[in-house]
Structure formats: C-alpha cells, structure tokens
GROMACS .gro file of C-alpha atoms in nm:
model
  224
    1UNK     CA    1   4.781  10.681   8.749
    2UNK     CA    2   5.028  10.815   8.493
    3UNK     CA    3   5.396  10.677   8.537
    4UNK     CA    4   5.659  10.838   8.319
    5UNK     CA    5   5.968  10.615   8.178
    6UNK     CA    6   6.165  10.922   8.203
    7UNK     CA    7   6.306  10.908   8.572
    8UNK     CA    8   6.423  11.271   8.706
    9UNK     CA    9   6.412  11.235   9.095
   10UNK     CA   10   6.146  11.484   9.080
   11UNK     CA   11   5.759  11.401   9.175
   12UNK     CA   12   5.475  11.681   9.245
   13UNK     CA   13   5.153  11.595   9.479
   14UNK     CA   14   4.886  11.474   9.284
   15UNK     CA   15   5.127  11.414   9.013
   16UNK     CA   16   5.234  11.129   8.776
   17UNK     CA   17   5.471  10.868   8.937
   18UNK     CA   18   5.834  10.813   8.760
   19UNK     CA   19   5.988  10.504   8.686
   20UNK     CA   20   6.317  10.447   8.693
   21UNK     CA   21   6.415  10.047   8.519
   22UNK     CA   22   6.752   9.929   8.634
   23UNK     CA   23   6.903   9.554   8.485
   24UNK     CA   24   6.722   9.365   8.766
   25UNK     CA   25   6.484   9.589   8.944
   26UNK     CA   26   6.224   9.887   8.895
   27UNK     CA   27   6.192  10.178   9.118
   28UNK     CA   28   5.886  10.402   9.071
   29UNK     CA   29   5.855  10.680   9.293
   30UNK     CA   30   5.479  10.870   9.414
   31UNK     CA   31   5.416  11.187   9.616
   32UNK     CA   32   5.131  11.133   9.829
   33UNK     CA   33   4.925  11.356  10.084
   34UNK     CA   34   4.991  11.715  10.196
   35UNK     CA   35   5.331  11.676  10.320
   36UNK     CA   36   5.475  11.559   9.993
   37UNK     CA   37   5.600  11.208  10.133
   38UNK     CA   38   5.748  11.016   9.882
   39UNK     CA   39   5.629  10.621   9.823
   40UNK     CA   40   5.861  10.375   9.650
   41UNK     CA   41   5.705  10.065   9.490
   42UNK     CA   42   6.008   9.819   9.359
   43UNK     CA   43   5.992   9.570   9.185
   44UNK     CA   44   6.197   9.237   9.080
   45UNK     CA   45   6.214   9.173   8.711
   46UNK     CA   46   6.275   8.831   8.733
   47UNK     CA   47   5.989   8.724   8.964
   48UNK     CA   48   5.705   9.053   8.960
   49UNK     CA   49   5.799   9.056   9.356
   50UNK     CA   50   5.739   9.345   9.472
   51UNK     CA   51   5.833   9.608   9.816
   52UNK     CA   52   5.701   9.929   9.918
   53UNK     CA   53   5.918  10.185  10.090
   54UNK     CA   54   5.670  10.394  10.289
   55UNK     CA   55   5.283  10.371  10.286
   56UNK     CA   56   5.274  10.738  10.397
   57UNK     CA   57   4.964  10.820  10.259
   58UNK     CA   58   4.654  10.797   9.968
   59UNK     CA   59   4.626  10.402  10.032
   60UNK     CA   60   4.394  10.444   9.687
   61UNK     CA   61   4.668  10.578   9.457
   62UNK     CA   62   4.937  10.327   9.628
   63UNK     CA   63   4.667  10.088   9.483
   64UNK     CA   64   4.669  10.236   9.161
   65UNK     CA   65   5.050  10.231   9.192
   66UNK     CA   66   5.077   9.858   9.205
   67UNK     CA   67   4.781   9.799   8.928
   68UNK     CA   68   4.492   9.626   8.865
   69UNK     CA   69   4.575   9.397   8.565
   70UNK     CA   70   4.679   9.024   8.576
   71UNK     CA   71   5.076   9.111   8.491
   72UNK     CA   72   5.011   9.343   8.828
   73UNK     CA   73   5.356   9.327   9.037
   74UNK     CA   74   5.270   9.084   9.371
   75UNK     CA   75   5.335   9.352   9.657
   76UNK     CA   76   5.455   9.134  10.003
   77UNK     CA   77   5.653   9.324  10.174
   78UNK     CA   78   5.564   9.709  10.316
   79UNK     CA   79   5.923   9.846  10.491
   80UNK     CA   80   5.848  10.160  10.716
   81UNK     CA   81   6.166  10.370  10.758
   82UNK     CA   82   6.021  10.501  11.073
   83UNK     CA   83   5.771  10.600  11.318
   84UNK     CA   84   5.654  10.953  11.236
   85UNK     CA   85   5.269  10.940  11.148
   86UNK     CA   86   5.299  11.136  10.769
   87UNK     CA   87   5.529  10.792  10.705
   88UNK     CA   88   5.257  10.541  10.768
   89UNK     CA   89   4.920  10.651  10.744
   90UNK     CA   90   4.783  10.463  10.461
   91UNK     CA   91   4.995  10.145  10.614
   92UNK     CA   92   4.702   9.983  10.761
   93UNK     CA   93   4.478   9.986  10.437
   94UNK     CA   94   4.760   9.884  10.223
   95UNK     CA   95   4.830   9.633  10.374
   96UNK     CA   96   4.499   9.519  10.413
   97UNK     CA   97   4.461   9.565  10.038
   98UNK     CA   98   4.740   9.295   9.959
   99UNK     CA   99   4.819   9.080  10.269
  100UNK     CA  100   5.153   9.203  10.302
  101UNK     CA  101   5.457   9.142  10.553
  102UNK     CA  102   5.509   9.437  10.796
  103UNK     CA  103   5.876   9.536  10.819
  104UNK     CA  104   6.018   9.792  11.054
  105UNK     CA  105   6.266   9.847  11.341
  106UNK     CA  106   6.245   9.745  11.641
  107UNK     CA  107   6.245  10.032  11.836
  108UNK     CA  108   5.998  10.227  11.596
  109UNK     CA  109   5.795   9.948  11.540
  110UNK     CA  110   5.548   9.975  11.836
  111UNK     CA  111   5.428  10.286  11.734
  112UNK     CA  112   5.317  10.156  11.418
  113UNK     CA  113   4.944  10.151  11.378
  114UNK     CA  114   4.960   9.768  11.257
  115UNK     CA  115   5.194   9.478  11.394
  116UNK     CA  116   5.537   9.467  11.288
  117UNK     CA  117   5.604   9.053  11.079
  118UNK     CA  118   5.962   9.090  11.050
  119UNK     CA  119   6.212   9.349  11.306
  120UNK     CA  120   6.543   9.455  11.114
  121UNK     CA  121   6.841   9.516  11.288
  122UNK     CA  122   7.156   9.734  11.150
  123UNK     CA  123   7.326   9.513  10.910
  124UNK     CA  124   7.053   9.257  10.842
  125UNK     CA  125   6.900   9.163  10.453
  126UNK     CA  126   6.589   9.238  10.305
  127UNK     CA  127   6.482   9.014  10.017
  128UNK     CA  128   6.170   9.028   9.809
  129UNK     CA  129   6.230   8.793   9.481
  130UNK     CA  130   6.584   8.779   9.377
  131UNK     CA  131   6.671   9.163   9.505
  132UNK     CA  132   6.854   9.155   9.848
  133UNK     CA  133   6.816   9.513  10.060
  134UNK     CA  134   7.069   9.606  10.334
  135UNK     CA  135   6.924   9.759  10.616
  136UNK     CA  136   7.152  10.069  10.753
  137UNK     CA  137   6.978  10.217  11.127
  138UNK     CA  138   7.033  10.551  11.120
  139UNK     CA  139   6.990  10.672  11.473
  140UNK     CA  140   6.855  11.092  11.554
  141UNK     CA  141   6.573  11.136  11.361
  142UNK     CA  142   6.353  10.908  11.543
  143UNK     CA  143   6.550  10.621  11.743
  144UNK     CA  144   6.471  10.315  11.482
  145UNK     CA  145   6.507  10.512  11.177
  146UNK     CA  146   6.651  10.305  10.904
  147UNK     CA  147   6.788  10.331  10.549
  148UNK     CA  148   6.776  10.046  10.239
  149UNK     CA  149   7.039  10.007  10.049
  150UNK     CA  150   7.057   9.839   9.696
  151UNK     CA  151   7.386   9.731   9.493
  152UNK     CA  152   7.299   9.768   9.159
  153UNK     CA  153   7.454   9.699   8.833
  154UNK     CA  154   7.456  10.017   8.765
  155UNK     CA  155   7.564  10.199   9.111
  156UNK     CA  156   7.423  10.185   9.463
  157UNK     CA  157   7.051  10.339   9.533
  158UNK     CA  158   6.957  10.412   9.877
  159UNK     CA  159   6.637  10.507  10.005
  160UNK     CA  160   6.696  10.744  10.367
  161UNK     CA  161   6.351  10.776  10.451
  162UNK     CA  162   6.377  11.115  10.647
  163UNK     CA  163   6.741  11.064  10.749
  164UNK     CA  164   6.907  11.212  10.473
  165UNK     CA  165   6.784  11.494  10.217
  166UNK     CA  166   6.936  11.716   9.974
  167UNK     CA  167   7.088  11.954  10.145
  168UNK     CA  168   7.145  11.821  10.511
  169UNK     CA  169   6.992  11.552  10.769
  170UNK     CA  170   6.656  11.511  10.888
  171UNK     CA  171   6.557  11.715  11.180
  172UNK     CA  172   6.621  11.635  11.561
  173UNK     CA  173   6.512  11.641  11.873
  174UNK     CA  174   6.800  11.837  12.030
  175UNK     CA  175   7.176  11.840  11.985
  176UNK     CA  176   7.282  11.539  12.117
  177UNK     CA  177   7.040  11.344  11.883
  178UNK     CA  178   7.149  11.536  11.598
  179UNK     CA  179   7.516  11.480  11.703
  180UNK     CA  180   7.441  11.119  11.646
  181UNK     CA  181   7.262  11.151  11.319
  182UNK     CA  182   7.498  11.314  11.158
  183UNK     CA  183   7.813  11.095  11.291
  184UNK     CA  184   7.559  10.831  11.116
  185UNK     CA  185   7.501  10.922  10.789
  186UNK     CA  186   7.882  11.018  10.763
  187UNK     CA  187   7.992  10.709  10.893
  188UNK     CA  188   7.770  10.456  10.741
  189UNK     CA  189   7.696  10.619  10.471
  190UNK     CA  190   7.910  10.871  10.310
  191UNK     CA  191   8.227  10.677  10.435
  192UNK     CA  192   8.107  10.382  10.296
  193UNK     CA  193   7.986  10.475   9.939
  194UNK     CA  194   8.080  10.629   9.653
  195UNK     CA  195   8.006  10.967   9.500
  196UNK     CA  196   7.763  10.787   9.258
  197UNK     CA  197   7.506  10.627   9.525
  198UNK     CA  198   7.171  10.753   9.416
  199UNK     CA  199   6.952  10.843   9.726
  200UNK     CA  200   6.608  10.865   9.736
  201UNK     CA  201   6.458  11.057  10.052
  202UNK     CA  202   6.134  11.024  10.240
  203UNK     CA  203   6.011  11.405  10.090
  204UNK     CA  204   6.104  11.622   9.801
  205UNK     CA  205   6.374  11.571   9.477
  206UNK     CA  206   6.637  11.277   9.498
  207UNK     CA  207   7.026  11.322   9.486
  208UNK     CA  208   7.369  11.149   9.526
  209UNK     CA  209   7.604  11.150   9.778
  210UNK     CA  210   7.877  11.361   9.514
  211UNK     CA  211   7.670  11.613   9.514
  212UNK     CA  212   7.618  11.654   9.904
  213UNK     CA  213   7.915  11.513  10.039
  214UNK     CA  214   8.096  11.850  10.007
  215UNK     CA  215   7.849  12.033  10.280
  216UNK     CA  216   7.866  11.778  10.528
  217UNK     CA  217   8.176  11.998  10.734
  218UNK     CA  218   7.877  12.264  10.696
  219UNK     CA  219   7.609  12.051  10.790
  220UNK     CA  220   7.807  11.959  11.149
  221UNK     CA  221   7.886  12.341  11.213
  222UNK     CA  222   7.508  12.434  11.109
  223UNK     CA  223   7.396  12.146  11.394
  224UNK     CA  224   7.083  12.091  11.190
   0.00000   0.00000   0.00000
C-alpha cells in the first residue's frame, strides 16, 4: 500500500494511506470498504507498539497497513469506538492476523463479533508503548460509543469514531438520544479543549474543534 508523508486529513477508498509523524507517535489513516470508514494504525516511536482505531473493513489492506518487513510496527491492541457493523467487520481476521487485545465499551462490547480483553469506562487510560489514550464515552450514537484522546507535543488529536464529524454529530436514534449526544460532545469535548484539537472521525476528511465549534448553537437548533 502507498502511504504519503504529506498528511491532509483527506483519504479516498481504495486510496493511499497518509501519515501524519508527531514527536512521539505516528498516525496513519486508511479508507476501507464501501462506506468510506476510516482505520487508524498508531504507532509509538520509542517502542514500534502499535493500536488500531477501527478494523472496519478490508482485513487484507489493514495487513498491508501494518507491513510485512522485520522493522514492521507490533500491532496489540484493536480499540472499537462502537458497535455498528461497517466499524468492525474485518475485526475478527485482524485480530486473528496478529493476536491482538480486544478493547471496547462495555455496553457496545457484546455486540462485537469477537470477545472484548479489556472494557473502558469514561475517564479510564489506554496505553500501548509509552503513548497513554484517554477514553471519553460519548453517549447517542450508539450507547457505548467512545472517543480517544491524545495530548501531544504538538496539540491534542482525538479520534470520535462516528460521534463527531465535520459539520455536526453522528446520527441518532430519536431526539432524546441526540439531546444527549450533543450535550456530550459540547461538554466533554468542546468545553474541555482548545480550538487546536485535531479530530479524526470514523468516515470522511478530519478537522479541529476551531473550525466547528462556531455551529454547535446550529447543530442543537438543527437536532441532528
């Protein structure tokens, strides 16, 4: 698979992956199957750990993703932002592939195709190598949806899974679950970082919260 060094936010199915190399950590982004879902393979510098956000689809190119060579990155950990099918279908043979650790929610977890290793809570730590990942539930689009957050050097980078897109929140149920979604995402997101935070969501281009934090008043009035 191609990877490009220059990192835009923007990935086309079938397309080359981007790559985007931050002081301690790489973040290399793949659209996979029909519905565009975005896969995230990161990786520690200082130990060649490695985490995938999402094994939504093509369990082949995720392969391909993570390499064949002996400097290959040592993928443990698979986290699963939530339940809907598009988000784990290549989950199973991925993780066959490289023996990983199974990371989810709780409440999403047990519609996973594969058992769940580790259940994260609002609040709790992901680590792979020497990179720590806060977990942030984000409750309306399905009940266990979550968010990862990383402090970086640089600025935060947080991957919403389908929580959080350019231009509003993931969709809903019904009103009530979208109430809560988007009292979420303002509250434990946009009121707790800055305009900077790079987030990278589970379909389509990447963004930051300054350049969506003016239409959230529109997003509530929309109630969608």
């Amino acid at each position: 698979m191609d990877v490009l060094d220059e990192y835009t936010g923007h990935t086309d199915p079938g397309g080359a992956a981007i790559r985007r190399d931050l002081d301690a950590l790489t973040i290399t982004k793949v659209s996979v199957g029909p519905m565009d879902n975005n896969a995230y393979l990161l990786v520690c510098k200082a130990t060649n750990e490695a985490l995938l956000v999402d094994a939504a689809n093509e369990p082949d190119r995720i392969a391909d993703l993570v390499g064949s060579g002996d400097d290959r990155p040592e993928l443990r950990h698979i986290v699963t932002t939530h339940r809907h099918f598009d988000h784990w279908q290549a989950l199973g043979a991925v993780a066959g592939m490289f023996q990983t650790r199974q990371i989810a929610h709780p409440i999403d977890a047990p519609e996973l195709p594969i058992p769940t290793d580790v259940l994260v809570e609002h609040g709790d730590t992901v680590r792979f190598g020497e990179i720590e990942l806060e977990v942030i539930h984000l409750r309306g689009h399905t009940p266990g949806s979550i968010a990862l957050l990383y402090r970086g050097g640089d600025r935060p980078h947080l991957f919403t899974g389908d929580s959080l897109f350019p231009g509003g929140v993931g969709k809903t149920p019904g009103p009530e679950e979208f109430t809560q979604l988007i009292d979420d995402v303002e509250r434990r997101i946009f009121d707790r970082l800055g305009d900077e935070t790079w987030f990278y969501p589970g379909h389509g281009d990447d963004s930051t919260l300054g350049e969506q934090r003016g239409s959230l008043p529109e997003w509530r009035d929309r109630g969608w």
